mmCIF file of C-alpha atoms in Angstrom:
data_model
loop_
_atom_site.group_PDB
_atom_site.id
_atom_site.type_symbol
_atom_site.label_atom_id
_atom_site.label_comp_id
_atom_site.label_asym_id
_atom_site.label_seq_id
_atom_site.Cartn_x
_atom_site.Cartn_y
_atom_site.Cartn_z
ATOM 1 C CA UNK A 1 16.650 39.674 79.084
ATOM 2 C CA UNK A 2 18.729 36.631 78.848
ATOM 3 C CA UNK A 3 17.361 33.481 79.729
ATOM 4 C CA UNK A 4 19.637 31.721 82.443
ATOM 5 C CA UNK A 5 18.862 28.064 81.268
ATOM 6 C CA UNK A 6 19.585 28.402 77.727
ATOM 7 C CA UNK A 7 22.937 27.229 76.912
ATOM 8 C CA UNK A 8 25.784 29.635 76.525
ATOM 9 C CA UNK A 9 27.163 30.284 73.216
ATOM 10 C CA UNK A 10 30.893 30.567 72.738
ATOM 11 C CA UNK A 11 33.300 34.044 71.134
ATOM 12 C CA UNK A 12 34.753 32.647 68.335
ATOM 13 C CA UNK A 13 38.024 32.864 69.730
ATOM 14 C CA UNK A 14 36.628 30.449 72.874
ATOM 15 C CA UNK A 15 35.698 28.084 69.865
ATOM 16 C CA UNK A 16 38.893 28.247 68.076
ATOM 17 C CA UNK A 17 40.662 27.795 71.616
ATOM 18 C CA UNK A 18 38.423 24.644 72.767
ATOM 19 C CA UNK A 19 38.817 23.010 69.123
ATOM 20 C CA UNK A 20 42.886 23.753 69.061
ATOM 21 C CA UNK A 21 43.351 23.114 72.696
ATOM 22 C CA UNK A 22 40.834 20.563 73.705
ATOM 23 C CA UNK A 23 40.752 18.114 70.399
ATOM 24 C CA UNK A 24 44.171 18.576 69.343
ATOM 25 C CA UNK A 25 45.173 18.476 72.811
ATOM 26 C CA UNK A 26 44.050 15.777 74.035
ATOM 27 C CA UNK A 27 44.552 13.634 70.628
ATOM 28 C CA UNK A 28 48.176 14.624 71.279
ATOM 29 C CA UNK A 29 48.690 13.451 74.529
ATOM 30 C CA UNK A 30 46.883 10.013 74.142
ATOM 31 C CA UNK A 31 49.246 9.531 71.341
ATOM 32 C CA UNK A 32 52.335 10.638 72.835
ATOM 33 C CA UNK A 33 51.479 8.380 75.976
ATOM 34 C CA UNK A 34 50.686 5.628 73.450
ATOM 35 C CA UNK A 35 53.916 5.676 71.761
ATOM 36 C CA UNK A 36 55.891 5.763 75.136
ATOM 37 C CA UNK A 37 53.724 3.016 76.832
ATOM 38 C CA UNK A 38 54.203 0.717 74.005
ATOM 39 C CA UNK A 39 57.890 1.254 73.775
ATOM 40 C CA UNK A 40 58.582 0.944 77.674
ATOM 41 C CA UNK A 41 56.927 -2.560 76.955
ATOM 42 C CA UNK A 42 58.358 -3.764 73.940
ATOM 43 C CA UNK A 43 61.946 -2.233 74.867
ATOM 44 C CA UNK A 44 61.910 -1.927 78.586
ATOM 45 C CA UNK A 45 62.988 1.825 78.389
ATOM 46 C CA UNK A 46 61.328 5.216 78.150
ATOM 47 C CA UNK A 47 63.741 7.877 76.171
ATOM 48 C CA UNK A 48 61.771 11.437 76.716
ATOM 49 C CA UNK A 49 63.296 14.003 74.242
ATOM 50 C CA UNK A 50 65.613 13.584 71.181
ATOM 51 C CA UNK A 51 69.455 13.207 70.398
ATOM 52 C CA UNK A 52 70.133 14.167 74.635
ATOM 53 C CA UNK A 53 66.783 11.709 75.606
ATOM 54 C CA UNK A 54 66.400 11.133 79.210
ATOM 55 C CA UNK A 55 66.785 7.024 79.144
ATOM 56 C CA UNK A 56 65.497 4.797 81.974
ATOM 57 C CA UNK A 57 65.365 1.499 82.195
ATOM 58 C CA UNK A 58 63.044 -0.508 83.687
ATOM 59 C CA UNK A 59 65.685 -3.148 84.555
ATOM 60 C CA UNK A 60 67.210 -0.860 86.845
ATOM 61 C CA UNK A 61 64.045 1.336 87.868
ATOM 62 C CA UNK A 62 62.785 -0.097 91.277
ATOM 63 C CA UNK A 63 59.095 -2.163 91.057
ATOM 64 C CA UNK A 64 57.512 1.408 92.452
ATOM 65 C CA UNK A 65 58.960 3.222 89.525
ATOM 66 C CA UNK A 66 57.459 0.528 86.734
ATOM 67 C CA UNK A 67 53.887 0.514 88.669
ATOM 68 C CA UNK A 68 53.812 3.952 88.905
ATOM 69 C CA UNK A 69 54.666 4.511 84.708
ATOM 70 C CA UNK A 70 52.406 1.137 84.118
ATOM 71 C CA UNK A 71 49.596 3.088 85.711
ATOM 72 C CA UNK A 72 50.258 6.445 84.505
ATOM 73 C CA UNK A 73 50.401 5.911 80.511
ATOM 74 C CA UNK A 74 47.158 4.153 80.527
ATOM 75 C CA UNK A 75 45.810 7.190 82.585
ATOM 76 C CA UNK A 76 46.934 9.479 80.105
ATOM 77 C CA UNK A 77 45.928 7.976 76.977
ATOM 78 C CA UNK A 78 42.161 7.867 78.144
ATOM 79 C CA UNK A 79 42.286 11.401 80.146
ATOM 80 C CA UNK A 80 43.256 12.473 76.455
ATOM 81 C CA UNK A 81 40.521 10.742 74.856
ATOM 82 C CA UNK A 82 38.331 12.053 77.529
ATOM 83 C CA UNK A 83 39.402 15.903 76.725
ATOM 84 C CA UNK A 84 39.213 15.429 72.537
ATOM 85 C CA UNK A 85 35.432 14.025 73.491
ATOM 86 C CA UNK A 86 34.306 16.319 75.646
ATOM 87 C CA UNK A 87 36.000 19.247 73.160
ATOM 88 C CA UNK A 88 34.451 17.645 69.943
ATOM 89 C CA UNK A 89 30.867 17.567 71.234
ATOM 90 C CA UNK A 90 30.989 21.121 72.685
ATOM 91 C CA UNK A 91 31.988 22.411 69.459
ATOM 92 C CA UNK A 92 29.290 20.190 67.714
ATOM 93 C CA UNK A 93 26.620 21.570 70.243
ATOM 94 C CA UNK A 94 27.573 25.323 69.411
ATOM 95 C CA UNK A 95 27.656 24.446 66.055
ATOM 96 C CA UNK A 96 24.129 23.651 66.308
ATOM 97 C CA UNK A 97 23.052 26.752 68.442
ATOM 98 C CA UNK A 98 24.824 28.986 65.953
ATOM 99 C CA UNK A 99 22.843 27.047 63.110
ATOM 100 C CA UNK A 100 19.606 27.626 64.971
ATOM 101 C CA UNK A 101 20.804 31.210 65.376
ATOM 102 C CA UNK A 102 20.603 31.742 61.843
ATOM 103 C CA UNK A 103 17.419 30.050 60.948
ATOM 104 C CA UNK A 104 15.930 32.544 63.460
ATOM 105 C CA UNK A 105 17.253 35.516 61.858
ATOM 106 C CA UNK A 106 16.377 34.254 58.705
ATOM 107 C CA UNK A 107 12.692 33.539 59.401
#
């Protein structure tokens, strides 16, 4: 019978998912949000995309439009730290059940 307060251990596949997803994830999006939050200040625009980028410019955005980006950036970047955390000690903690795992087979 299963015990229902010891900690559930993850497929391998829900590992490989939470480390892809989660860590890379989140590292992604607090770098993307980074890079755009330091060149809206430095420049005064935010270009999403490539050679056809979406351009705005704060000089012509209305004061709702630069509060709103000055507020969400900063929310992104640590809502992405938050996730690659939260990811990185979930792996480490089934990394540790599936090393206690093995000690108990072993014994």
């Amino acid at each position: 019978m299963k015990r229902p307060d010891a900690p559930r251990r993850l497929s391998t596949v829900e590992t490989l998912l939470t480390a892809i997803v989660g860590v890379g994830g989140g590292i992604i999006l607090s770098l993307y949000s980074f890079v755009q939050l330091r060149t809206a200040w430095m420049e005064g625009t935010v270009a999403f995309g490539g050679r056809n980028a979406i351009d705005l410019d704060y000089e012509s955005e209305p004061l709702s439009y630069i509060v709103a980006m000055s507020a969400l950036y900063p929310a992104a970047i640590v809502c992405g730290i938050g996730l690659a955390v939260v990811s990185a000690i979930i792996l480490v903690r089934q990394r540790e059940l599936a090393r206690q795992k093995s000690l108990r087979k072993s014994r």
